[in-house]
Amino acid sequence: MYFQQLLLLIIHKFQGERSSTAPYYLLKGKKSGQTIQDVTYFQLHPYFSLYPKLAKETYEEEIMKLHAEGFIIMNESMIAITEKGLHQIVSVRRPFYNGWILRGNEFIFWGRVELIVQTLSQFQGNEKKFVPVQKNNEIHHFVKAFLHERDFQSKTFVANFKKQLFHLLENTQLLEIHRNLFVYRLSGYKNSGLTWEQLASHHHITVLDVKFLFIECLHILLNEITEEKYPDFHALTKDIYVQTPLTDSANKTSKLFEKGYTIEEVARMRFLKRNTIEDHVIEIVSVNPNFPVGSFISDEQIQQVLQIAQERQTKKLKIIREEIPDLSYFQIRLALTKGEEING
Amino acid sequence: MDKLTEVLTRKFGYDSFREGQKEIIEHVIAGQDVVAILPTGMGKSLLYQLPGYLMEGSVVIVSPLLSLMQDQVEQLKMLGEKRVVAINSFLSFEQKEMAFRNLSSYKFIFTSPEMLQNERFNHALSDIRIAYIVADEAHCISQWGFDFRPDYLRIAKWLQHYRQTNVLALTATATTNVVHDIKDTLLMREPYEYIHSLDRPTIAYEAIEVKNAQEKLAWILGRITSTSGPGILYTQSRKKTEMYAHELQKRGIRVAYYHAKMDQDDRILVQQQFQQGQLEWICATNAFGMGIHKDNIRQIIHDHIPTSIASYMQEVGRAARDGAQSIASLLFTATDVEQAFYVAMQDFPEEADIRLAYESNNIQLQLPETTARILDYWKEELTEQETTRLFQTIKQKKWTEIQGLYTMLQNGVCIREQLLHYFDEQLTNRPKHCCSKCSLPLQEILVDRKQLSEKSEEIDWKIKLDELLHS
Ligand SMILES: [Zn+2]
């Protein structure tokens, strides 16, 4: 039910203006102009790229269930929440996610914690040779360096580390189920962690719910960690936040704009279609509100678009363009993106 | 103490060699080619590791099964050996470059057959000193082997650059045909052959014919709930592993399922839970078993006729590593023969596939991955007609083998004798508990299962955290 509520929340945020694949691409973190632009339009930053491994069939199955329950309506071009669906989410707790800047990297943090706890636990059990649950080589190197910089075999270090973890988990933003999932997934000396399936059956919820609750738990913990309060855990967050949330391609385009090239010139230089470069502009503007757009659209035009969107209560490009046919779809998208920044 | 035993004690922590080990190691050190066939769990890894400590240069180990490679590296690291590297397609470009640059600093270099075609890798290899080359799981070289990997055949061309270096071929199961292929492909010159008996006297065999799937299920539930594990229940599909696990869980058994479609993290956790005794049983496809280090497995159950005798021996061989009495039970119905043949032929190229492969250059998109890989290889080596004929022959042989296995289970002849006979071996000493055709006093072999105290496993993160890290 947890995942379904999350889906309903996202569908609600799309305001009936996108098709049923939009929430899927959002959760997968698809790096296309449309998805990135929607993130800004509809304020969907928390949910972007929450679960890159989400299978299409799994997603569709959940959508069909919501549909069968009468929580949503949909056709080929749009998906929307019903009043019955709205009842499902109005009174429940709002989930906390930070997808836009984490993009799955919370699992790097998790892997580090998992390996450190296993190592400390094995050393306490005097079994210093063990097979690590965590297989990622980069995480191995990181943890090795982390432990060697500290006196990790000393009682004080372990006690301190455990105390920090304990406090971190006592954070009141977490639910008891978050804490249980986190700790029971950990492995140690003669003590293996549980699989997603086992965690699900212990809590009588679905595997999908377990995974999304687990991700939420990591996001809440990461949000809480500061260098003063949790010095050791803060060190484990190194390099996990996305610095420039731009795609590589948009980043290249952005550099060329900085040098003063026009859309046409950039497209020609990069052997890309004009459309693609326009997508990049939208992406750049979503991320960087200070990016100058004067050469693409005037301030008056932006105001004009926003006013129509306001009056007609829509973000549908087609409807807006009927009123100002002089502007291109690209200009309207750009104006709407800027508009979100002004409001939000 | 002689030099070999000294290294054995210092590096591996054993006091003495097991039968055959010392001779094999001496021949490797003397620079001779060696083919060694030993049943699983007989200290195979020691054979390729130990000589490395007494010779200059690096040991190159070619291993066709990626999951196994990872495990071998981990096992060596557990022994305190840091100079180990696995070079395979999982590495990123940068990681590969880094490994190539430092190649001589590694004592043990594991690699996959595919990588042998990598020019940069070969260039790096030509700059270092190689002590000897190991062909692990060598039965995969032979198309008659149950786990044939066509890429492995490319090792023949590669070995031509290393005519001066001796080769050690290792496998757990090989018929005379397979041994012949191994020697041929690896360009061996009068190799020293060590063939350990494949008989595992402490594993008793039991074959039970039932009428249908319901009877199978009832038998399995009865056996597992009343007698003691640890055990592995092998079945043929992902769905069935889940079904069995679910049914057993309902009856209070600590059990999990295991198959290749699970998340890697989850698969590792299940393996560990089983090894540490948190689980009594695993319901698995044949994906389970590689790299399992558990000595006290008491029961192996198959709910089907396996696709080959060699793979059956390998799966059964996971029991009784500690030498204590164990049992392998196989349940079958008359229709399982067709099913086994169907499973065995799943990735097998049909005539139409072969034609397609010879007409088109891009078959990856149209055929299953394994099929495409096999055909890609043969296309370079044979004409279309030859390939078609080759696969007809293999198919025919496969059918005969499965049919033979069925007869073996049904007739009145000793199962152990028949299994050994397949590997051209004769039974010399019949163990007290042999098989269901000879004599099998189950009450002497099986131990009653102790009902676990039904302590409701309460979930409390504070308790588990204290268990993990005590203060
Ligand atoms: Zn017998």
XYZ file of C-alpha atoms in Angstrom, chain B residues 4-208:
205
model
C 55.652 -28.756 0.361
C 54.231 -29.681 3.740
C 55.771 -26.601 5.261
C 53.963 -24.341 2.754
C 50.792 -26.359 3.299
C 50.904 -25.638 7.014
C 52.064 -22.050 6.811
C 49.785 -20.818 4.031
C 46.794 -23.101 4.241
C 46.766 -24.308 7.826
C 46.664 -28.070 7.107
C 48.999 -30.694 8.611
C 48.990 -33.194 5.791
C 48.012 -33.655 2.162
C 44.984 -35.543 1.034
C 45.300 -38.454 -1.309
C 46.802 -37.453 -4.644
C 47.404 -33.794 -3.843
C 51.120 -34.040 -3.285
C 51.822 -35.939 -6.509
C 49.855 -33.432 -8.568
C 51.655 -30.478 -6.998
C 55.060 -32.063 -7.553
C 54.330 -32.577 -11.222
C 53.176 -28.987 -11.638
C 56.357 -27.713 -10.016
C 58.429 -30.014 -12.213
C 56.962 -28.213 -15.218
C 54.790 -31.022 -16.529
C 51.278 -30.743 -17.948
C 48.718 -32.204 -15.558
C 45.077 -33.278 -15.839
C 43.473 -33.748 -12.445
C 39.961 -35.012 -11.886
C 38.758 -34.819 -8.328
C 35.231 -34.806 -6.951
C 33.966 -31.503 -5.563
C 35.163 -30.733 -2.108
C 38.442 -32.630 -2.405
C 40.719 -29.615 -2.114
C 40.905 -28.661 -5.748
C 41.882 -25.034 -5.175
C 44.898 -26.018 -3.132
C 46.310 -27.727 -6.213
C 46.582 -24.595 -8.294
C 47.451 -22.295 -5.409
C 50.205 -24.093 -3.555
C 52.759 -24.525 -6.368
C 52.546 -20.768 -6.926
C 54.281 -20.181 -3.612
C 57.235 -22.301 -4.627
C 57.690 -20.903 -8.107
C 58.665 -17.584 -9.543
C 56.179 -15.605 -11.585
C 52.408 -15.323 -11.656
C 49.830 -18.067 -11.950
C 47.213 -17.450 -14.653
C 43.916 -19.164 -13.900
C 41.359 -19.352 -16.709
C 37.926 -19.842 -15.228
C 34.790 -19.994 -17.392
C 32.263 -19.404 -14.626
C 32.203 -15.808 -13.445
C 30.391 -16.462 -10.187
C 33.024 -19.007 -9.293
C 35.863 -16.608 -10.073
C 34.553 -14.060 -7.585
C 34.408 -16.758 -4.936
C 37.920 -18.025 -5.660
C 39.323 -14.525 -5.285
C 37.505 -14.080 -1.989
C 38.762 -17.429 -0.685
C 42.356 -16.531 -1.492
C 41.969 -13.167 0.185
C 40.630 -14.941 3.257
C 43.869 -16.914 3.353
C 45.650 -13.591 3.613
C 46.762 -13.449 -0.023
C 46.506 -9.884 -1.282
C 48.201 -10.357 -4.644
C 45.034 -11.583 -6.372
C 43.153 -10.043 -9.251
C 40.160 -11.085 -11.357
C 40.237 -9.726 -14.866
C 36.859 -10.083 -16.531
C 34.142 -8.178 -18.317
C 32.800 -6.806 -15.033
C 35.753 -4.450 -14.735
C 35.441 -0.933 -16.078
C 37.887 0.283 -18.708
C 39.910 2.177 -16.085
C 39.987 -0.797 -13.714
C 41.249 -3.019 -16.515
C 43.965 -0.558 -17.514
C 45.044 -0.285 -13.910
C 45.224 -4.073 -13.556
C 47.185 -4.428 -16.826
C 49.726 -1.859 -15.706
C 50.364 -3.662 -12.423
C 50.012 -7.184 -13.732
C 53.387 -8.433 -12.520
C 52.547 -7.490 -8.938
C 49.868 -10.187 -8.795
C 50.668 -13.755 -7.829
C 47.281 -15.074 -8.938
C 45.607 -13.705 -12.048
C 42.099 -15.017 -12.645
C 40.542 -14.450 -16.015
C 37.689 -15.567 -18.235
C 38.080 -17.255 -21.633
C 36.568 -14.161 -23.288
C 39.363 -11.961 -21.986
C 41.997 -14.128 -23.672
C 41.098 -12.340 -26.896
C 41.742 -8.917 -25.437
C 44.848 -7.514 -27.104
C 45.825 -5.146 -24.332
C 45.576 -7.974 -21.823
C 47.721 -10.257 -23.946
C 50.246 -7.509 -24.377
C 50.452 -7.064 -20.626
C 50.728 -10.839 -20.150
C 53.619 -11.064 -22.590
C 55.605 -8.730 -20.359
C 55.388 -10.792 -17.212
C 56.707 -14.113 -16.092
C 54.084 -16.862 -15.926
C 54.738 -19.773 -13.590
C 52.054 -22.023 -15.053
C 48.576 -21.803 -16.532
C 45.500 -23.312 -14.917
C 42.407 -24.333 -16.881
C 39.726 -24.524 -14.236
C 36.418 -26.321 -14.775
C 38.101 -27.883 -17.758
C 35.075 -30.020 -18.659
C 33.497 -26.824 -20.056
C 36.017 -27.097 -22.896
C 34.322 -30.184 -24.229
C 31.042 -30.129 -26.072
C 30.375 -33.463 -24.372
C 30.763 -31.762 -20.978
C 27.511 -30.698 -19.356
C 28.476 -27.053 -19.173
C 30.021 -26.447 -22.565
C 31.380 -22.921 -23.112
C 32.395 -22.412 -26.736
C 34.479 -19.370 -25.806
C 36.645 -21.701 -23.812
C 37.753 -23.405 -27.032
C 39.540 -20.231 -28.013
C 42.066 -21.056 -25.330
C 43.713 -23.428 -27.845
C 44.842 -20.585 -30.110
C 45.899 -18.517 -27.153
C 47.997 -21.320 -25.677
C 50.120 -21.446 -28.820
C 51.881 -18.337 -27.509
C 52.760 -20.185 -24.339
C 54.153 -23.450 -25.594
C 56.906 -23.273 -22.983
C 54.500 -22.900 -20.082
C 52.914 -25.964 -18.534
C 49.181 -26.285 -18.017
C 47.189 -27.700 -15.136
C 43.645 -28.752 -16.089
C 41.191 -29.222 -13.250
C 37.668 -30.568 -13.173
C 35.344 -32.452 -10.898
C 33.709 -34.603 -13.526
C 34.919 -35.922 -16.826
C 34.201 -38.965 -18.928
C 36.881 -40.514 -21.126
C 35.632 -38.456 -24.082
C 35.854 -35.248 -22.115
C 39.375 -36.002 -20.876
C 40.401 -36.596 -24.457
C 38.990 -33.221 -25.533
C 40.706 -31.471 -22.653
C 44.130 -32.864 -23.515
C 43.619 -32.052 -27.162
C 42.385 -28.503 -26.758
C 44.997 -27.607 -24.183
C 47.784 -28.903 -26.457
C 49.067 -31.126 -23.697
C 52.179 -33.222 -24.136
C 52.145 -36.503 -22.264
C 50.390 -35.052 -19.262
C 50.443 -36.568 -15.822
C 46.903 -37.760 -15.230
C 45.391 -38.020 -11.828
C 41.901 -39.402 -11.684
C 40.424 -39.638 -8.248
C 37.520 -41.985 -7.755
C 34.273 -40.067 -8.169
C 32.637 -42.262 -5.587
C 31.496 -40.543 -2.428
C 30.950 -43.458 -0.014
C 29.134 -41.403 2.620
C 26.447 -40.292 0.215
C 23.648 -42.853 -0.068
C 21.442 -42.764 -3.178
C 17.709 -43.064 -3.171
C 15.459 -43.136 -6.261
C 11.694 -42.914 -5.818
